[in-house]
PDB file of C-alpha atoms in Angstrom:
ATOM      1  CA  MET H 163    -104.848  85.513   6.189  1.00 41.00           C
ATOM      2  CA  PRO H 164    -107.978  84.085   4.485  1.00 42.00           C
ATOM      3  CA  ASP H 165    -108.760  80.526   5.403  1.00 46.00           C
ATOM      4  CA  GLU H 166    -109.432  78.742   2.147  1.00 46.00           C
ATOM      5  CA  ASP H 167    -111.104  75.761   3.807  1.00 49.00           C
ATOM      6  CA  SER H 168    -112.685  77.613   6.704  1.00 48.00           C
ATOM      7  CA  GLU H 169    -116.168  76.662   5.518  1.00 46.00           C
ATOM      8  CA  VAL H 170    -115.343  72.980   5.296  1.00 55.00           C
ATOM      9  CA  THR H 171    -115.686  71.411   8.686  1.00 60.00           C
ATOM     10  CA  SER H 172    -115.128  67.888   7.523  1.00 62.00           C
ATOM     11  CA  VAL H 173    -112.823  66.565   4.846  1.00 68.00           C
ATOM     12  CA  ALA H 174    -113.107  62.836   4.209  1.00 76.00           C
ATOM     13  CA  PRO H 175    -109.871  60.823   3.995  1.00 74.00           C
ATOM     14  CA  ASP H 176    -110.465  60.151   0.285  1.00 81.00           C
ATOM     15  CA  GLY H 177    -110.760  63.916  -0.367  1.00 77.00           C
ATOM     16  CA  ARG H 178    -114.099  63.680  -2.188  1.00 83.00           C
ATOM     17  CA  PRO H 179    -116.804  66.280  -1.377  1.00 80.00           C
ATOM     18  CA  ALA H 180    -119.409  65.619   1.284  1.00 77.00           C
ATOM     19  CA  LYS H 181    -122.199  64.897  -1.225  1.00 83.00           C
ATOM     20  CA  ASP H 182    -120.205  61.927  -2.580  1.00 87.00           C
ATOM     21  CA  GLN H 183    -119.660  60.417   0.849  1.00 85.00           C
ATOM     22  CA  PRO H 184    -121.778  57.615   2.308  1.00 87.00           C
ATOM     23  CA  ALA H 185    -124.680  58.606   4.533  1.00 88.00           C
ATOM     24  CA  TRP H 186    -123.020  57.498   7.761  1.00 87.00           C
ATOM     25  CA  ARG H 187    -120.080  59.829   7.102  1.00 82.00           C
ATOM     26  CA  ARG H 188    -122.391  62.748   6.350  1.00 80.00           C
ATOM     27  CA  ASP H 189    -124.238  62.053   9.612  1.00 84.00           C
ATOM     28  CA  PHE H 190    -121.090  61.709  11.700  1.00 82.00           C
ATOM     29  CA  PRO H 191    -118.506  63.966  10.062  1.00 77.00           C
ATOM     30  CA  VAL H 192    -114.917  64.010  11.251  1.00 77.00           C
ATOM     31  CA  ASP H 193    -112.871  67.154  10.911  1.00 77.00           C
ATOM     32  CA  TRP H 194    -109.726  65.486   9.581  1.00 75.00           C
ATOM     33  CA  PRO H 195    -107.385  68.512   9.505  1.00 77.00           C
ATOM     34  CA  GLU H 196    -108.345  69.246  13.100  1.00 80.00           C
ATOM     35  CA  ASP H 197    -107.985  65.582  13.998  1.00 82.00           C
ATOM     36  CA  GLU H 198    -104.504  65.459  12.426  1.00 84.00           C
ATOM     37  CA  TYR H 199    -103.549  68.658  14.213  1.00 87.00           C
ATOM     38  CA  ARG H 200    -104.637  67.252  17.583  1.00 88.00           C
ATOM     39  CA  SER H 201    -102.804  63.954  17.104  1.00 91.00           C
ATOM     40  CA  ARG H 202     -99.593  65.765  16.084  1.00 92.00           C
ATOM     41  CA  ARG H 203    -100.016  68.134  19.016  1.00 92.00           C
ATOM     42  CA  GLU H 204    -100.102  65.134  21.344  1.00 94.00           C
ATOM     43  CA  PHE H 205     -97.075  63.662  19.590  1.00 95.00           C
ATOM     44  CA  VAL H 206     -95.153  66.916  20.117  1.00 95.00           C
ATOM     45  CA  ALA H 207     -96.012  66.774  23.831  1.00 94.00           C
ATOM     46  CA  PHE H 208     -94.853  63.137  23.938  1.00 96.00           C
ATOM     47  CA  LEU H 209     -91.533  64.088  22.275  1.00 96.00           C
ATOM     48  CA  MET H 210     -91.092  66.831  24.847  1.00 95.00           C
ATOM     49  CA  LEU H 211     -91.532  64.291  27.662  1.00 96.00           C
ATOM     50  CA  THR H 212     -89.142  61.846  25.956  1.00 97.00           C
ATOM     51  CA  SER H 213     -86.567  64.603  25.705  1.00 97.00           C
ATOM     52  CA  ALA H 214     -86.963  65.355  29.420  1.00 97.00           C
ATOM     53  CA  ALA H 215     -86.614  61.639  30.202  1.00 98.00           C
ATOM     54  CA  PHE H 216     -83.261  61.519  28.373  1.00 98.00           C
ATOM     55  CA  VAL H 217     -82.027  64.498  30.386  1.00 98.00           C
ATOM     56  CA  ALA H 218     -83.105  62.699  33.575  1.00 98.00           C
ATOM     57  CA  GLY H 219     -81.175  59.615  32.406  1.00 97.00           C
ATOM     58  CA  GLN H 220     -78.046  61.682  31.760  1.00 97.00           C
ATOM     59  CA  PHE H 221     -78.309  63.206  35.230  1.00 97.00           C
ATOM     60  CA  TRP H 222     -78.716  59.718  36.671  1.00 96.00           C
ATOM     61  CA  ILE H 223     -75.449  58.599  35.010  1.00 95.00           C
ATOM     62  CA  LEU H 224     -73.689  61.704  36.321  1.00 95.00           C
ATOM     63  CA  LEU H 225     -75.068  61.068  39.815  1.00 95.00           C
ATOM     64  CA  ILE H 226     -73.946  57.426  39.887  1.00 92.00           C
ATOM     65  CA  GLN H 227     -70.529  58.444  38.578  1.00 90.00           C
ATOM     66  CA  THR H 228     -70.130  61.168  41.216  1.00 91.00           C
ATOM     67  CA  TRP H 229     -71.230  58.745  43.910  1.00 90.00           C
ATOM     68  CA  ARG H 230     -68.683  56.149  42.758  1.00 84.00           C
ATOM     69  CA  LYS H 231     -65.940  58.754  42.617  1.00 84.00           C
ATOM     70  CA  ALA H 232     -66.764  59.867  46.150  1.00 87.00           C
ATOM     71  CA  ALA H 233     -66.706  56.264  47.357  1.00 81.00           C
ATOM     72  CA  GLY H 234     -63.097  55.978  46.125  1.00 79.00           C
ATOM     73  CA  GLN H 235     -61.219  52.793  45.281  1.00 79.00           C
ATOM     74  CA  PRO H 236     -62.399  49.607  46.983  1.00 84.00           C
ATOM     75  CA  PRO H 237     -60.266  48.214  49.794  1.00 87.00           C
ATOM     76  CA  VAL H 238     -57.309  45.880  49.278  1.00 91.00           C
ATOM     77  CA  LYS H 239     -58.401  42.265  49.704  1.00 91.00           C
ATOM     78  CA  GLU H 240     -56.476  39.020  49.738  1.00 93.00           C
ATOM     79  CA  ILE H 241     -57.888  36.753  47.066  1.00 93.00           C
ATOM     80  CA  ALA H 242     -55.445  33.820  46.746  1.00 93.00           C
ATOM     81  CA  SER H 243     -52.018  32.527  47.636  1.00 92.00           C
ATOM     82  CA  VAL H 244     -49.421  32.200  44.885  1.00 91.00           C
ATOM     83  CA  ASN H 245     -49.091  28.443  45.435  1.00 90.00           C
ATOM     84  CA  GLU H 246     -52.812  27.912  45.219  1.00 91.00           C
ATOM     85  CA  LEU H 247     -52.857  28.214  41.428  1.00 91.00           C
ATOM     86  CA  ALA H 248     -50.633  26.460  38.910  1.00 93.00           C
ATOM     87  CA  VAL H 249     -49.789  28.295  35.688  1.00 93.00           C
ATOM     88  CA  GLY H 250     -52.887  28.244  33.475  1.00 91.00           C
ATOM     89  CA  GLN H 251     -55.285  27.736  36.373  1.00 93.00           C
ATOM     90  CA  SER H 252     -57.942  30.171  37.511  1.00 93.00           C
ATOM     91  CA  LYS H 253     -59.953  30.983  40.588  1.00 94.00           C
ATOM     92  CA  LEU H 254     -63.267  32.716  41.150  1.00 94.00           C
ATOM     93  CA  PHE H 255     -63.529  35.367  43.829  1.00 94.00           C
ATOM     94  CA  GLU H 256     -65.926  38.145  44.802  1.00 93.00           C
ATOM     95  CA  TYR H 257     -64.661  41.703  44.720  1.00 89.00           C
ATOM     96  CA  PRO H 258     -65.269  44.375  45.885  1.00 86.00           C
ATOM     97  CA  LYS H 259     -68.627  43.203  47.262  1.00 86.00           C
ATOM     98  CA  GLN H 260     -70.433  39.914  47.630  1.00 89.00           C
ATOM     99  CA  GLY H 261     -72.007  39.016  44.323  1.00 89.00           C
ATOM    100  CA  ASN H 262     -69.461  40.861  42.144  1.00 90.00           C
ATOM    101  CA  ARG H 263     -67.860  37.761  40.700  1.00 93.00           C
ATOM    102  CA  CYS H 264     -64.355  38.084  39.318  1.00 95.00           C
ATOM    103  CA  ILE H 265     -61.886  35.613  37.942  1.00 95.00           C
ATOM    104  CA  LEU H 266     -58.172  35.354  38.672  1.00 95.00           C
ATOM    105  CA  VAL H 267     -55.910  33.646  36.134  1.00 95.00           C
ATOM    106  CA  ARG H 268     -52.254  32.763  36.516  1.00 94.00           C
ATOM    107  CA  LEU H 269     -50.561  33.332  33.163  1.00 92.00           C
ATOM    108  CA  SER H 270     -46.971  32.608  34.184  1.00 90.00           C
ATOM    109  CA  ASP H 271     -44.880  32.254  37.329  1.00 87.00           C
ATOM    110  CA  MET H 272     -45.433  35.781  38.577  1.00 84.00           C
ATOM    111  CA  ASN H 273     -47.975  37.065  36.098  1.00 91.00           C
ATOM    112  CA  PHE H 274     -51.566  37.120  37.323  1.00 93.00           C
ATOM    113  CA  VAL H 275     -54.546  38.860  35.774  1.00 94.00           C
ATOM    114  CA  ALA H 276     -58.055  39.309  37.144  1.00 95.00           C
ATOM    115  CA  TYR H 277     -61.253  40.460  35.452  1.00 94.00           C
ATOM    116  CA  GLY H 278     -64.860  40.978  36.350  1.00 93.00           C
ATOM    117  CA  GLN H 279     -66.644  37.856  35.153  1.00 94.00           C
ATOM    118  CA  LYS H 280     -69.516  39.623  33.406  1.00 92.00           C
ATOM    119  CA  CYS H 281     -69.169  39.838  29.644  1.00 94.00           C
ATOM    120  CA  THR H 282     -69.410  43.463  28.487  1.00 91.00           C
ATOM    121  CA  HIS H 283     -71.926  42.437  25.841  1.00 91.00           C
ATOM    122  CA  LEU H 284     -74.866  41.064  27.841  1.00 91.00           C
ATOM    123  CA  SER H 285     -73.337  40.134  31.218  1.00 90.00           C
ATOM    124  CA  CYS H 286     -72.946  36.380  30.670  1.00 94.00           C
ATOM    125  CA  PRO H 287     -70.100  34.858  32.718  1.00 94.00           C
ATOM    126  CA  VAL H 288     -66.828  34.661  30.809  1.00 95.00           C
ATOM    127  CA  LEU H 289     -64.552  31.643  31.116  1.00 95.00           C
ATOM    128  CA  PRO H 290     -60.770  31.644  30.918  1.00 94.00           C
ATOM    129  CA  ARG H 291     -59.083  29.782  28.077  1.00 94.00           C
ATOM    130  CA  PRO H 292     -55.378  30.250  28.903  1.00 91.00           C
ATOM    131  CA  ASP H 293     -54.489  27.554  26.361  1.00 91.00           C
ATOM    132  CA  LEU H 294     -55.815  29.905  23.651  1.00 93.00           C
ATOM    133  CA  GLY H 295     -54.643  33.099  25.351  1.00 93.00           C
ATOM    134  CA  LYS H 296     -58.241  34.280  25.571  1.00 95.00           C
ATOM    135  CA  MET H 297     -61.297  34.685  27.768  1.00 96.00           C
ATOM    136  CA  HIS H 298     -64.417  33.188  26.242  1.00 96.00           C
ATOM    137  CA  CYS H 299     -68.053  34.157  26.550  1.00 96.00           C
ATOM    138  CA  PRO H 300     -70.051  31.112  25.444  1.00 95.00           C
ATOM    139  CA  CYS H 301     -73.392  32.929  25.166  1.00 95.00           C
ATOM    140  CA  HIS H 302     -72.609  34.812  21.958  1.00 95.00           C
ATOM    141  CA  GLU H 303     -69.106  33.591  21.139  1.00 95.00           C
ATOM    142  CA  GLY H 304     -67.333  36.624  22.526  1.00 96.00           C
ATOM    143  CA  TRP H 305     -63.564  36.439  22.881  1.00 97.00           C
ATOM    144  CA  PHE H 306     -61.251  38.683  24.881  1.00 96.00           C
ATOM    145  CA  ASP H 307     -57.462  38.844  25.040  1.00 95.00           C
ATOM    146  CA  ILE H 308     -56.492  37.232  28.343  1.00 95.00           C
ATOM    147  CA  ARG H 309     -53.515  39.592  28.804  1.00 93.00           C
ATOM    148  CA  ASN H 310     -55.468  42.849  28.813  1.00 91.00           C
ATOM    149  CA  GLY H 311     -59.185  41.993  28.520  1.00 93.00           C
ATOM    150  CA  GLU H 312     -59.604  43.728  25.158  1.00 93.00           C
ATOM    151  CA  PRO H 313     -62.323  42.259  22.919  1.00 94.00           C
ATOM    152  CA  VAL H 314     -60.880  40.388  19.951  1.00 96.00           C
ATOM    153  CA  ALA H 315     -63.949  38.690  18.463  1.00 95.00           C
ATOM    154  CA  GLY H 316     -67.713  38.510  18.904  1.00 95.00           C
ATOM    155  CA  PRO H 317     -70.275  41.164  19.756  1.00 94.00           C
ATOM    156  CA  ALA H 318     -68.590  42.783  22.784  1.00 93.00           C
ATOM    157  CA  ARG H 319     -67.039  46.203  22.105  1.00 89.00           C
ATOM    158  CA  ARG H 320     -65.739  47.123  25.541  1.00 89.00           C
ATOM    159  CA  PRO H 321     -62.869  45.421  27.412  1.00 91.00           C
ATOM    160  CA  LEU H 322     -63.543  43.287  30.467  1.00 92.00           C
ATOM    161  CA  PRO H 323     -63.344  45.297  33.701  1.00 90.00           C
ATOM    162  CA  ARG H 324     -59.880  44.636  35.047  1.00 91.00           C
ATOM    163  CA  VAL H 325     -59.049  44.230  38.729  1.00 92.00           C
ATOM    164  CA  GLY H 326     -55.741  45.648  39.956  1.00 92.00           C
ATOM    165  CA  LEU H 327     -53.475  43.011  41.527  1.00 93.00           C
ATOM    166  CA  GLU H 328     -50.542  43.037  43.853  1.00 91.00           C
ATOM    167  CA  VAL H 329     -48.389  40.028  44.767  1.00 91.00           C
ATOM    168  CA  ARG H 330     -46.547  40.173  48.064  1.00 90.00           C
ATOM    169  CA  ALA H 331     -45.438  37.679  50.684  1.00 89.00           C
ATOM    170  CA  GLY H 332     -46.678  34.792  48.578  1.00 90.00           C
ATOM    171  CA  LYS H 333     -50.201  36.163  48.419  1.00 93.00           C
ATOM    172  CA  VAL H 334     -52.270  37.819  45.698  1.00 94.00           C
ATOM    173  CA  PHE H 335     -54.252  40.925  46.627  1.00 94.00           C
ATOM    174  CA  ALA H 336     -56.918  42.788  44.705  1.00 93.00           C
ATOM    175  CA  ASN H 337     -56.413  46.542  45.084  1.00 88.00           C
ATOM    176  CA  GLY H 338     -59.077  48.277  43.040  1.00 84.00           C
ATOM    177  CA  TYR H 339     -60.013  48.655  39.408  1.00 78.00           C
ATOM    178  CA  VAL H 340     -57.545  49.246  36.644  1.00 77.00           C
ATOM    179  CA  GLU H 341     -60.246  49.968  34.116  1.00 66.00           C
ATOM    180  CA  GLY H 342     -63.980  49.520  33.701  1.00 63.00           C
ATOM    181  CA  VAL H 343     -66.671  49.158  36.305  1.00 60.00           C
ATOM    182  CA  ILE H 344     -67.368  45.754  37.807  1.00 55.00           C
TER     183      ILE H 344
ATOM    184  CA  MET I 174     -99.022  85.677  14.517  1.00 59.00           C
ATOM    185  CA  ARG I 175    -101.632  83.465  16.133  1.00 62.00           C
ATOM    186  CA  MET I 176    -102.339  79.894  15.066  1.00 61.00           C
ATOM    187  CA  THR I 177    -105.999  80.708  14.364  1.00 62.00           C
ATOM    188  CA  GLN I 178    -104.880  83.039  11.581  1.00 68.00           C
ATOM    189  CA  PHE I 179    -103.531  80.096   9.640  1.00 73.00           C
ATOM    190  CA  ALA I 180    -105.693  77.840   7.499  1.00 74.00           C
ATOM    191  CA  ARG I 181    -106.316  74.449   9.077  1.00 72.00           C
ATOM    192  CA  LYS I 182    -104.090  72.692   6.544  1.00 74.00           C
ATOM    193  CA  GLN I 183    -101.318  75.204   7.241  1.00 82.00           C
ATOM    194  CA  ARG I 184    -101.590  74.485  10.959  1.00 83.00           C
ATOM    195  CA  VAL I 185    -101.003  70.795  10.264  1.00 85.00           C
ATOM    196  CA  THR I 186     -97.955  71.684   8.159  1.00 88.00           C
ATOM    197  CA  ILE I 187     -96.529  73.911  10.909  1.00 90.00           C
ATOM    198  CA  ILE I 188     -96.982  71.313  13.622  1.00 91.00           C
ATOM    199  CA  SER I 189     -95.567  68.574  11.370  1.00 92.00           C
ATOM    200  CA  GLY I 190     -92.432  70.680  10.859  1.00 94.00           C
ATOM    201  CA  ILE I 191     -92.072  71.254  14.594  1.00 94.00           C
ATOM    202  CA  ALA I 192     -92.581  67.537  15.286  1.00 95.00           C
ATOM    203  CA  ALA I 193     -89.919  66.670  12.690  1.00 96.00           C
ATOM    204  CA  PHE I 194     -87.385  69.019  14.310  1.00 96.00           C
ATOM    205  CA  GLN I 195     -88.222  67.635  17.742  1.00 96.00           C
ATOM    206  CA  MET I 196     -87.830  64.071  16.500  1.00 97.00           C
ATOM    207  CA  ILE I 197     -84.342  64.839  15.152  1.00 97.00           C
ATOM    208  CA  ILE I 198     -83.389  66.365  18.508  1.00 97.00           C
ATOM    209  CA  VAL I 199     -84.779  63.384  20.457  1.00 98.00           C
ATOM    210  CA  ILE I 200     -82.888  60.930  18.204  1.00 97.00           C
ATOM    211  CA  LEU I 201     -79.739  62.961  18.879  1.00 97.00           C
ATOM    212  CA  GLN I 202     -80.450  62.687  22.605  1.00 98.00           C
ATOM    213  CA  LEU I 203     -80.946  58.926  22.282  1.00 97.00           C
ATOM    214  CA  TRP I 204     -77.571  58.600  20.568  1.00 97.00           C
ATOM    215  CA  LEU I 205     -75.982  60.808  23.227  1.00 97.00           C
ATOM    216  CA  PHE I 206     -77.484  58.733  26.018  1.00 97.00           C
ATOM    217  CA  THR I 207     -76.306  55.392  24.604  1.00 95.00           C
ATOM    218  CA  ALA I 208     -72.818  56.812  23.949  1.00 94.00           C
ATOM    219  CA  THR I 209     -72.616  58.169  27.503  1.00 94.00           C
ATOM    220  CA  MET I 210     -73.816  54.861  28.937  1.00 92.00           C
ATOM    221  CA  GLU I 211     -71.180  53.010  26.889  1.00 87.00           C
ATOM    222  CA  THR I 212     -68.366  55.223  28.099  1.00 88.00           C
ATOM    223  CA  PHE I 213     -69.671  55.097  31.670  1.00 88.00           C
ATOM    224  CA  LEU I 214     -69.723  51.294  31.642  1.00 82.00           C
ATOM    225  CA  ALA I 215     -66.248  51.257  30.108  1.00 80.00           C
ATOM    226  CA  GLY I 216     -65.038  53.202  33.150  1.00 78.00           C
ATOM    227  CA  TYR I 217     -64.395  56.582  31.517  1.00 81.00           C
ATOM    228  CA  GLN I 218     -65.549  59.565  33.513  1.00 80.00           C
ATOM    229  CA  GLU I 219     -64.866  62.554  31.294  1.00 85.00           C
ATOM    230  CA  THR I 220     -67.967  62.398  29.113  1.00 90.00           C
ATOM    231  CA  ALA I 221     -70.823  62.493  31.648  1.00 92.00           C
ATOM    232  CA  LEU I 222     -70.860  66.223  32.385  1.00 94.00           C
ATOM    233  CA  PRO I 223     -70.557  67.484  28.759  1.00 95.00           C
ATOM    234  CA  ALA I 224     -73.214  64.931  27.782  1.00 96.00           C
ATOM    235  CA  VAL I 225     -75.589  66.277  30.454  1.00 97.00           C
ATOM    236  CA  LEU I 226     -75.019  69.820  29.202  1.00 97.00           C
ATOM    237  CA  ALA I 227     -75.607  68.801  25.570  1.00 97.00           C
ATOM    238  CA  SER I 228     -78.786  66.959  26.540  1.00 97.00           C
ATOM    239  CA  VAL I 229     -80.055  69.949  28.520  1.00 98.00           C
ATOM    240  CA  ILE I 230     -79.432  72.161  25.461  1.00 98.00           C
ATOM    241  CA  CYS I 231     -81.452  69.692  23.363  1.00 97.00           C
ATOM    242  CA  LEU I 232     -84.261  69.822  25.936  1.00 97.00           C
ATOM    243  CA  ALA I 233     -84.145  73.621  25.851  1.00 97.00           C
ATOM    244  CA  LEU I 234     -84.462  73.557  22.051  1.00 97.00           C
ATOM    245  CA  ASN I 235     -87.379  71.151  22.327  1.00 96.00           C
ATOM    246  CA  GLY I 236     -88.945  73.323  25.002  1.00 95.00           C
ATOM    247  CA  GLY I 237     -88.463  76.396  22.828  1.00 95.00           C
ATOM    248  CA  LEU I 238     -90.294  74.757  19.928  1.00 94.00           C
ATOM    249  CA  PHE I 239     -93.022  73.488  22.267  1.00 92.00           C
ATOM    250  CA  PHE I 240     -93.656  76.876  23.839  1.00 91.00           C
ATOM    251  CA  TYR I 241     -93.434  78.597  20.462  1.00 90.00           C
ATOM    252  CA  LEU I 242     -96.279  76.346  19.371  1.00 89.00           C
ATOM    253  CA  HIS I 243     -98.087  77.116  22.598  1.00 86.00           C
ATOM    254  CA  GLY I 244     -97.658  80.828  21.867  1.00 85.00           C
ATOM    255  CA  LEU I 245     -99.089  80.413  18.377  1.00 82.00           C
ATOM    256  CA  GLU I 246    -102.159  78.700  19.756  1.00 81.00           C
ATOM    257  CA  LYS I 247    -103.052  81.495  22.198  1.00 75.00           C
TER     258      LYS I 247
END
């Protein structure tokens, strides 16, 4: 295929011929089509690397998920006694590991709920508001239904991670996750 | 056909087209990654494996375009 601009080694950005260009540009010509080709070539290589990075990220998620599945449910742990909390009161506890802060709320005589304390928006600590029937994240005015942890207002889109509970012999036990990851 | 057989302006057009396709694929991968992360954090486990496969297919498409370009340049 004939190359219509094969004789032109430098095309100025304004498209005017070389004789109309200033002296400095005639002395130091830049081959703009070649320059554009090179910069796009580098961009294509960058996109290729970005694509590979996303695949690595997906594998990382799969790996963490497989590892968590293999680890199984966390152990049963006593977190409070029934008499310790009056209706409407709450208690902080750490489950399943130190540093994973969760919150236990007594909704009625025998109805307890527990959630991971990190807001699902940006991990601020949520506070119980049993008087309103909600959990509140004060950072960005996020609200969650206290009965099931579902988001009802604010920026959060995912429910609070819920801790499974069991009440026996006057004690409240945490026995794993019901939903979400703490 | 080799890249040197194209005019220099045509080469820029070809590589711009390839870059545009790759950008669409990478944006798709970005969306896929954020969606997978969302579902992972919400505690759902069904999406991770299909998402990995879809992302690998996207990478293969990107790789195909990249090596096609490489082939043209030889």
